[in-house]
mmCIF file of C-alpha atoms and ligand atoms in Angstrom:
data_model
loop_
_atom_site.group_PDB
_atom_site.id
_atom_site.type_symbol
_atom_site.label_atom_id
_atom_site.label_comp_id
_atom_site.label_asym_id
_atom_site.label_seq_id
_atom_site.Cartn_x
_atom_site.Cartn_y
_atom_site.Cartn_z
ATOM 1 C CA UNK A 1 -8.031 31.208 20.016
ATOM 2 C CA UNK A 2 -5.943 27.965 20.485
ATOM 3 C CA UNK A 3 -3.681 27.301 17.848
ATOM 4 C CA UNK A 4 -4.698 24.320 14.699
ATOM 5 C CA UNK A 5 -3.458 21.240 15.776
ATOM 6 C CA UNK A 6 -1.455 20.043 12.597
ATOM 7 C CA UNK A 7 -2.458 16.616 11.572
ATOM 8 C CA UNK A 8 -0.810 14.900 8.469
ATOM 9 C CA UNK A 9 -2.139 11.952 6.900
ATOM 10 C CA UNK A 10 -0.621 10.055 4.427
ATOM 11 C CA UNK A 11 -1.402 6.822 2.839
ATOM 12 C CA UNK A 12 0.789 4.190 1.385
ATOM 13 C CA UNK A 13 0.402 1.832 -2.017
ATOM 14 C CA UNK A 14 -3.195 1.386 -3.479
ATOM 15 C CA UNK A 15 -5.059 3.381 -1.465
ATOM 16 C CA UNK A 16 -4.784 6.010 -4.220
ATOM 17 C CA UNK A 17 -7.174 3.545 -5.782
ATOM 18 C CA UNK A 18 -9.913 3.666 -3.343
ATOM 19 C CA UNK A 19 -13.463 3.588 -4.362
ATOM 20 C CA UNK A 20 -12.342 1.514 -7.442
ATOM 21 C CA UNK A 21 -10.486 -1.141 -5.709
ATOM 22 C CA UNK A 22 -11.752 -4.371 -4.043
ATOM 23 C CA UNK A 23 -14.491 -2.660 -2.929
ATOM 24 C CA UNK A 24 -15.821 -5.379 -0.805
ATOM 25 C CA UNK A 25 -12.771 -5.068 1.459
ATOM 26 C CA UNK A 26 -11.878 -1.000 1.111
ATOM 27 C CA UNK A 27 -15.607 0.175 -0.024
ATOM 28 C CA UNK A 28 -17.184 2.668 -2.573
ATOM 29 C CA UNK A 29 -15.485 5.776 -1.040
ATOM 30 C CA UNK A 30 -12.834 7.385 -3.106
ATOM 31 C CA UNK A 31 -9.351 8.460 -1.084
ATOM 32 C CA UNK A 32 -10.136 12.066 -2.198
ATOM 33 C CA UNK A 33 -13.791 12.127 -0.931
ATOM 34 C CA UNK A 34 -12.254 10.396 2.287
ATOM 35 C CA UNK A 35 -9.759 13.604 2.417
ATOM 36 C CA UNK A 36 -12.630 16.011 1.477
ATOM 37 C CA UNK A 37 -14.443 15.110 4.513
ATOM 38 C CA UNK A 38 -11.619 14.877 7.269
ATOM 39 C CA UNK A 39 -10.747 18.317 6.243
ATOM 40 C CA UNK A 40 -14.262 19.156 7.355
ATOM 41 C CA UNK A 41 -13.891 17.206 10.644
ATOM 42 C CA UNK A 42 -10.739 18.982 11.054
ATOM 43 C CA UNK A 43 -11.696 22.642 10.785
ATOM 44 C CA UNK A 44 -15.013 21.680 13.357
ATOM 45 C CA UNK A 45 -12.253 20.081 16.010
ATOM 46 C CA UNK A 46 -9.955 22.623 15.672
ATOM 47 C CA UNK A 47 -7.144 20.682 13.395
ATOM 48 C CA UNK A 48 -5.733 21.006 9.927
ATOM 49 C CA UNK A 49 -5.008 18.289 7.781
ATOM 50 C CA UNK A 50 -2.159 17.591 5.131
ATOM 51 C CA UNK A 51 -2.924 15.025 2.803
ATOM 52 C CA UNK A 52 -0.249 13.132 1.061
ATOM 53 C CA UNK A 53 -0.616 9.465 -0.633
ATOM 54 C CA UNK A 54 2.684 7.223 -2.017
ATOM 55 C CA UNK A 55 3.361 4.129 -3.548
ATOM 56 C CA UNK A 56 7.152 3.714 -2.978
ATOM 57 C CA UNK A 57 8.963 2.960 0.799
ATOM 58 C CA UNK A 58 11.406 5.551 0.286
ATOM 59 C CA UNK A 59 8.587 8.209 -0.466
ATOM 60 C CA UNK A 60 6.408 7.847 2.838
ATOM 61 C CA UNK A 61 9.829 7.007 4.990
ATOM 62 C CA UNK A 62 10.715 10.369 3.512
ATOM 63 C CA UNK A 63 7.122 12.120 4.397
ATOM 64 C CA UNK A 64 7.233 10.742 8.012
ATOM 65 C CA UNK A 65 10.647 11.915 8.207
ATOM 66 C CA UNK A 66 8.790 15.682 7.222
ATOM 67 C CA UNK A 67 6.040 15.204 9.232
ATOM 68 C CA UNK A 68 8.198 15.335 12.517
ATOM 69 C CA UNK A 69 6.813 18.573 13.621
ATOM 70 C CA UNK A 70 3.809 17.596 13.478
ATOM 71 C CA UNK A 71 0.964 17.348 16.176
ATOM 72 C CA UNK A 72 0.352 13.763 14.963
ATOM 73 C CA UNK A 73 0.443 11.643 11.992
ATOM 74 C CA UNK A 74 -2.182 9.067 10.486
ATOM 75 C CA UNK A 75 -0.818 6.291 8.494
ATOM 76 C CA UNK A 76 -2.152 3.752 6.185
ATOM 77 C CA UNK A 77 1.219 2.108 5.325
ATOM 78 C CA UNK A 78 -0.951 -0.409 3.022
ATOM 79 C CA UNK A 79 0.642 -3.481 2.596
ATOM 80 C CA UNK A 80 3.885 -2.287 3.750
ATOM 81 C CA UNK A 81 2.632 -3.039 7.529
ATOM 82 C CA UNK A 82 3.458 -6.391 7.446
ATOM 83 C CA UNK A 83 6.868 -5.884 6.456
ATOM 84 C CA UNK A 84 8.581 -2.184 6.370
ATOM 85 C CA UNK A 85 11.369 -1.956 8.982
ATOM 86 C CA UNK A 86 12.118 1.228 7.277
ATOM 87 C CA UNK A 87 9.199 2.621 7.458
ATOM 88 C CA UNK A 88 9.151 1.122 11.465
ATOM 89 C CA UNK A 89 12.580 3.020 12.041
ATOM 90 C CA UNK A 90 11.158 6.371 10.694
ATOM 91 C CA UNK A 91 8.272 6.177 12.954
ATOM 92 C CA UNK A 92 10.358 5.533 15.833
ATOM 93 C CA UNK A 93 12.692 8.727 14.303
ATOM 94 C CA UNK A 94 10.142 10.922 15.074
ATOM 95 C CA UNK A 95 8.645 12.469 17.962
ATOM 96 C CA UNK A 96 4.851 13.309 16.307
ATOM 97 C CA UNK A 97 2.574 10.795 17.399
ATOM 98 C CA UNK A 98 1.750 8.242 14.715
ATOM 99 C CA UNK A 99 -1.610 6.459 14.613
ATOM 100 C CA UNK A 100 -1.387 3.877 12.651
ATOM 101 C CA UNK A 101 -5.212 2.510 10.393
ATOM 102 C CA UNK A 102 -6.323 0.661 8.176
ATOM 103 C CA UNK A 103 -9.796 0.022 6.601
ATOM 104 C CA UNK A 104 -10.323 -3.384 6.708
ATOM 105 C CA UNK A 105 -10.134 -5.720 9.460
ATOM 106 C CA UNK A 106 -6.301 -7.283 8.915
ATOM 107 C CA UNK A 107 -7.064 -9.949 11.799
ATOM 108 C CA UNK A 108 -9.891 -11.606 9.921
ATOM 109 C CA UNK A 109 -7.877 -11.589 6.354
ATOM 110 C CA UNK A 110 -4.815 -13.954 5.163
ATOM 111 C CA UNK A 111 -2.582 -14.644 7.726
ATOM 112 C CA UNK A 112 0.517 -12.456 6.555
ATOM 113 C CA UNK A 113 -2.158 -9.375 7.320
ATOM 114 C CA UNK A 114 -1.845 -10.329 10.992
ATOM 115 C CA UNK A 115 1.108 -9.080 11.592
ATOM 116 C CA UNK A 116 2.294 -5.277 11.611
ATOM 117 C CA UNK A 117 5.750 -4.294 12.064
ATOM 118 C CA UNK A 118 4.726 -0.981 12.819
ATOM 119 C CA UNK A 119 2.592 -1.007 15.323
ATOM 120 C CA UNK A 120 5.426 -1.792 18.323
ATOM 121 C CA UNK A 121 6.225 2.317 17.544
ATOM 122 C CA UNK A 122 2.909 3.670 16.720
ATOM 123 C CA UNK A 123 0.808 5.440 19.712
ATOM 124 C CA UNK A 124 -2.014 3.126 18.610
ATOM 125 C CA UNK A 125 -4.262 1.495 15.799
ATOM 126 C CA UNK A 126 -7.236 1.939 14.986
ATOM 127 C CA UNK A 127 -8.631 -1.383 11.946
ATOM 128 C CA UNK A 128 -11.579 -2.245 10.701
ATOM 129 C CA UNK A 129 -14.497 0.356 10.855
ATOM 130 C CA UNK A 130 -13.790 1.622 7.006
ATOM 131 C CA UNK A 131 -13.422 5.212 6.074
ATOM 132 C CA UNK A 132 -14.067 5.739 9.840
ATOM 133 C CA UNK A 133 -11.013 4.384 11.150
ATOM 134 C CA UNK A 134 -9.267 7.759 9.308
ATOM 135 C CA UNK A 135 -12.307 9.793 11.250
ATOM 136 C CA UNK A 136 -11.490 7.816 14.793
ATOM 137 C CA UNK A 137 -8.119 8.263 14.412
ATOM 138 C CA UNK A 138 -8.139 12.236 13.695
ATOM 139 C CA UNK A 139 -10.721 12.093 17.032
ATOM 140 C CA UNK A 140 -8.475 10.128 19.042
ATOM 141 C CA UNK A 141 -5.246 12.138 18.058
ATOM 142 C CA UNK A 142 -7.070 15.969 18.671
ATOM 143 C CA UNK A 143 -9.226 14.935 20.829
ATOM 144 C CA UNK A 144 -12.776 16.994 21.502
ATOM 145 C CA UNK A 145 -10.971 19.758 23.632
ATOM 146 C CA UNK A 146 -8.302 20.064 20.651
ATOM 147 C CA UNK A 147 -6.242 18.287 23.632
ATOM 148 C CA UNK A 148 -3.250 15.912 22.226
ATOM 149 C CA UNK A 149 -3.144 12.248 23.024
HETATM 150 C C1 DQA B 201 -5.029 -1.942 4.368
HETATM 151 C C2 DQA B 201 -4.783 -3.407 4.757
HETATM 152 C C3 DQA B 201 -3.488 -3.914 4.126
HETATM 153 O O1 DQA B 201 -3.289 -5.271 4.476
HETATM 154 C C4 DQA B 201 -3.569 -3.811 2.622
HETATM 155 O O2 DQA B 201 -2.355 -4.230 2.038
HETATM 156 C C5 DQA B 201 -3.956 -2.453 2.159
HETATM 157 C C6 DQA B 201 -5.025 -1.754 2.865
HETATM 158 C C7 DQA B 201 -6.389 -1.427 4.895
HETATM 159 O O3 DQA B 201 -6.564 -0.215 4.933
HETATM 160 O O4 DQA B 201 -7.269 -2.217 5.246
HETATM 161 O O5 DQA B 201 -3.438 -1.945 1.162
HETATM 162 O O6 DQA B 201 -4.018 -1.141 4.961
#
Protein backbone atom coordinates (compact mmCIF):
# COMPACT_ATOMS: atom_id res chain seq x y z
CA UNK A 1 0.00 0.00 0.00
CA UNK A 2 1.01 3.63 -0.95
CA UNK A 3 2.49 5.46 1.70
CA UNK A 4 0.09 8.41 4.02
CA UNK A 5 0.46 11.49 2.43
CA UNK A 6 1.44 13.82 5.46
CA UNK A 7 -0.74 16.82 5.63
CA UNK A 8 -0.25 19.50 8.43
CA UNK A 9 -2.67 22.04 9.20
CA UNK A 10 -2.25 24.73 11.34
CA UNK A 11 -4.26 27.73 12.11
CA UNK A 12 -3.27 31.15 13.18
CA UNK A 13 -4.93 33.78 15.94
CA UNK A 14 -8.67 33.22 16.91
CA UNK A 15 -9.46 30.40 15.20
CA UNK A 16 -8.83 28.53 18.47
CA UNK A 17 -12.10 30.26 19.22
CA UNK A 18 -14.22 28.81 16.60
CA UNK A 19 -17.73 27.84 17.23
CA UNK A 20 -17.84 30.67 19.89
CA UNK A 21 -16.65 33.46 17.82
CA UNK A 22 -18.57 35.74 15.38
CA UNK A 23 -20.42 33.03 14.39
CA UNK A 24 -22.16 34.74 11.62
CA UNK A 25 -18.84 35.10 9.78
CA UNK A 26 -16.79 31.70 11.08
CA UNK A 27 -20.10 29.54 12.07
CA UNK A 28 -21.21 27.13 14.93
CA UNK A 29 -18.39 24.57 14.27
CA UNK A 30 -15.75 24.33 16.88
CA UNK A 31 -11.82 24.18 15.49
CA UNK A 32 -11.61 20.76 17.27
CA UNK A 33 -14.80 19.25 15.69
CA UNK A 34 -13.38 20.83 12.35
CA UNK A 35 -10.02 18.69 13.15
CA UNK A 36 -12.10 15.64 14.30
CA UNK A 37 -13.58 15.35 10.98
CA UNK A 38 -10.56 16.05 8.53
CA UNK A 39 -8.84 13.34 10.35
CA UNK A 40 -11.68 11.18 9.10
CA UNK A 41 -11.41 12.55 5.53
CA UNK A 42 -7.83 11.91 5.82
CA UNK A 43 -7.63 8.25 6.77
CA UNK A 44 -10.61 7.57 3.74
CA UNK A 45 -8.09 9.54 1.09
CA UNK A 46 -5.20 8.03 2.19
CA UNK A 47 -3.55 11.16 4.26
CA UNK A 48 -2.70 11.93 7.84
CA UNK A 49 -3.23 15.06 9.42
CA UNK A 50 -1.22 17.12 12.12
CA UNK A 51 -3.12 19.63 13.76
CA UNK A 52 -1.49 22.58 15.31
CA UNK A 53 -3.26 26.14 16.13
CA UNK A 54 -1.11 29.57 17.32
CA UNK A 55 -1.69 32.92 18.21
CA UNK A 56 1.82 34.49 17.94
CA UNK A 57 3.89 35.17 14.29
CA UNK A 58 6.91 33.69 15.59
CA UNK A 59 4.98 30.40 16.61
CA UNK A 60 3.37 29.43 13.11
CA UNK A 61 6.66 31.00 11.17
CA UNK A 62 8.30 28.45 13.42
CA UNK A 63 5.63 25.46 12.58
CA UNK A 64 5.90 26.15 8.78
CA UNK A 65 9.49 26.20 9.18
CA UNK A 66 8.77 22.25 10.76
CA UNK A 67 6.38 21.41 8.43
CA UNK A 68 8.98 21.47 5.48
CA UNK A 69 8.88 17.82 4.97
CA UNK A 70 5.74 17.72 4.60
CA UNK A 71 3.44 16.53 1.65
CA UNK A 72 1.55 19.84 1.99
CA UNK A 73 0.48 22.34 4.44
CA UNK A 74 -3.03 24.09 5.09
CA UNK A 75 -2.95 27.46 6.56
CA UNK A 76 -5.37 29.74 8.13
CA UNK A 77 -2.87 32.56 8.95
CA UNK A 78 -6.07 34.54 10.43
CA UNK A 79 -5.61 37.99 10.34
CA UNK A 80 -2.02 37.79 9.80
CA UNK A 81 -2.80 37.42 5.84
CA UNK A 82 -3.09 40.82 5.28
CA UNK A 83 0.09 41.68 6.69
CA UNK A 84 2.84 38.85 7.74
CA UNK A 85 5.95 39.14 5.52
CA UNK A 86 7.37 36.74 7.94
CA UNK A 87 5.10 34.43 7.77
CA UNK A 88 5.24 35.12 3.55
CA UNK A 89 9.14 34.43 3.74
CA UNK A 90 8.64 31.08 5.62
CA UNK A 91 6.25 29.89 3.10
CA UNK A 92 8.47 30.71 0.37
CA UNK A 93 11.40 28.80 2.77
CA UNK A 94 9.83 25.78 2.24
CA UNK A 95 9.39 23.35 -0.38
CA UNK A 96 5.83 21.56 1.04
CA UNK A 97 3.10 22.93 -0.79
CA UNK A 98 1.09 25.47 1.19
CA UNK A 99 -2.63 25.99 0.57
CA UNK A 100 -3.56 28.79 1.95
CA UNK A 101 -7.93 29.14 3.47
CA UNK A 102 -9.91 30.85 5.12
CA UNK A 103 -13.62 30.53 6.17
CA UNK A 104 -15.16 33.48 5.29
CA UNK A 105 -15.27 35.24 2.13
CA UNK A 106 -12.26 38.08 2.70
CA UNK A 107 -13.34 39.80 -0.75
CA UNK A 108 -16.81 40.69 0.44
CA UNK A 109 -15.50 41.96 4.11
CA UNK A 110 -13.58 45.39 5.06
CA UNK A 111 -11.28 46.36 2.65
CA UNK A 112 -7.89 45.58 4.56
CA UNK A 113 -9.30 41.69 4.21
CA UNK A 114 -8.71 42.06 0.47
CA UNK A 115 -5.45 41.80 0.45
CA UNK A 116 -3.15 38.69 1.36
CA UNK A 117 0.46 38.87 1.47
CA UNK A 118 0.67 35.33 1.35
CA UNK A 119 -0.92 34.21 -1.30
CA UNK A 120 1.97 35.39 -4.11
CA UNK A 121 3.88 31.99 -2.39
CA UNK A 122 1.07 29.75 -1.63
CA UNK A 123 0.15 26.89 -4.36
CA UNK A 124 -3.40 28.26 -4.06
CA UNK A 125 -6.47 29.48 -1.90
CA UNK A 126 -9.25 28.20 -1.31
CA UNK A 127 -12.09 31.32 0.79
CA UNK A 128 -15.33 31.32 1.53
CA UNK A 129 -17.22 27.90 1.65
CA UNK A 130 -16.79 27.62 5.73
CA UNK A 131 -15.47 24.59 7.44
CA UNK A 132 -15.29 23.24 3.83
CA UNK A 133 -12.65 25.31 2.57
CA UNK A 134 -10.26 23.09 5.25
CA UNK A 135 -12.15 19.85 3.50
CA UNK A 136 -11.42 21.35 -0.28
CA UNK A 137 -8.19 22.15 0.52
CA UNK A 138 -7.08 18.59 2.06
CA UNK A 139 -8.99 17.28 -1.47
CA UNK A 140 -7.18 19.52 -3.62
CA UNK A 141 -3.69 18.92 -1.91
CA UNK A 142 -4.10 14.65 -1.87
CA UNK A 143 -6.08 14.51 -4.40
CA UNK A 144 -8.65 11.29 -4.96
CA UNK A 145 -5.74 8.98 -6.26
CA UNK A 146 -3.64 10.11 -3.03
CA UNK A 147 -1.78 11.95 -6.11
CA UNK A 148 0.04 15.40 -4.96
CA UNK A 149 -0.87 18.69 -6.51
C1 LIG B 1 -10.14 34.34 8.39
C2 LIG B 1 -10.31 35.72 7.72
C3 LIG B 1 -9.36 36.73 8.36
O1 LIG B 1 -9.54 38.00 7.74
C4 LIG B 1 -9.65 36.86 9.83
O2 LIG B 1 -8.74 37.76 10.43
C5 LIG B 1 -9.66 35.56 10.53
C6 LIG B 1 -10.33 34.43 9.89
C7 LIG B 1 -11.17 33.32 7.85
O3 LIG B 1 -10.95 32.13 8.06
O4 LIG B 1 -12.18 33.69 7.26
O5 LIG B 1 -9.18 35.43 11.66
O6 LIG B 1 -8.85 33.84 8.09
Amino acid sequence: MAEKQRIVIVNGPNLNLLGAREPNQYGHESLESINRRLAELAGEIGAECEFLQFNGEGDLVAAIQAAAGADGVILNAGAYTHYSFAIRDAIAAVAAPVVEVHLSNVHSREEFRHTSVLAPVCRGVIAGFGADSYFLALRALVGASGRLI
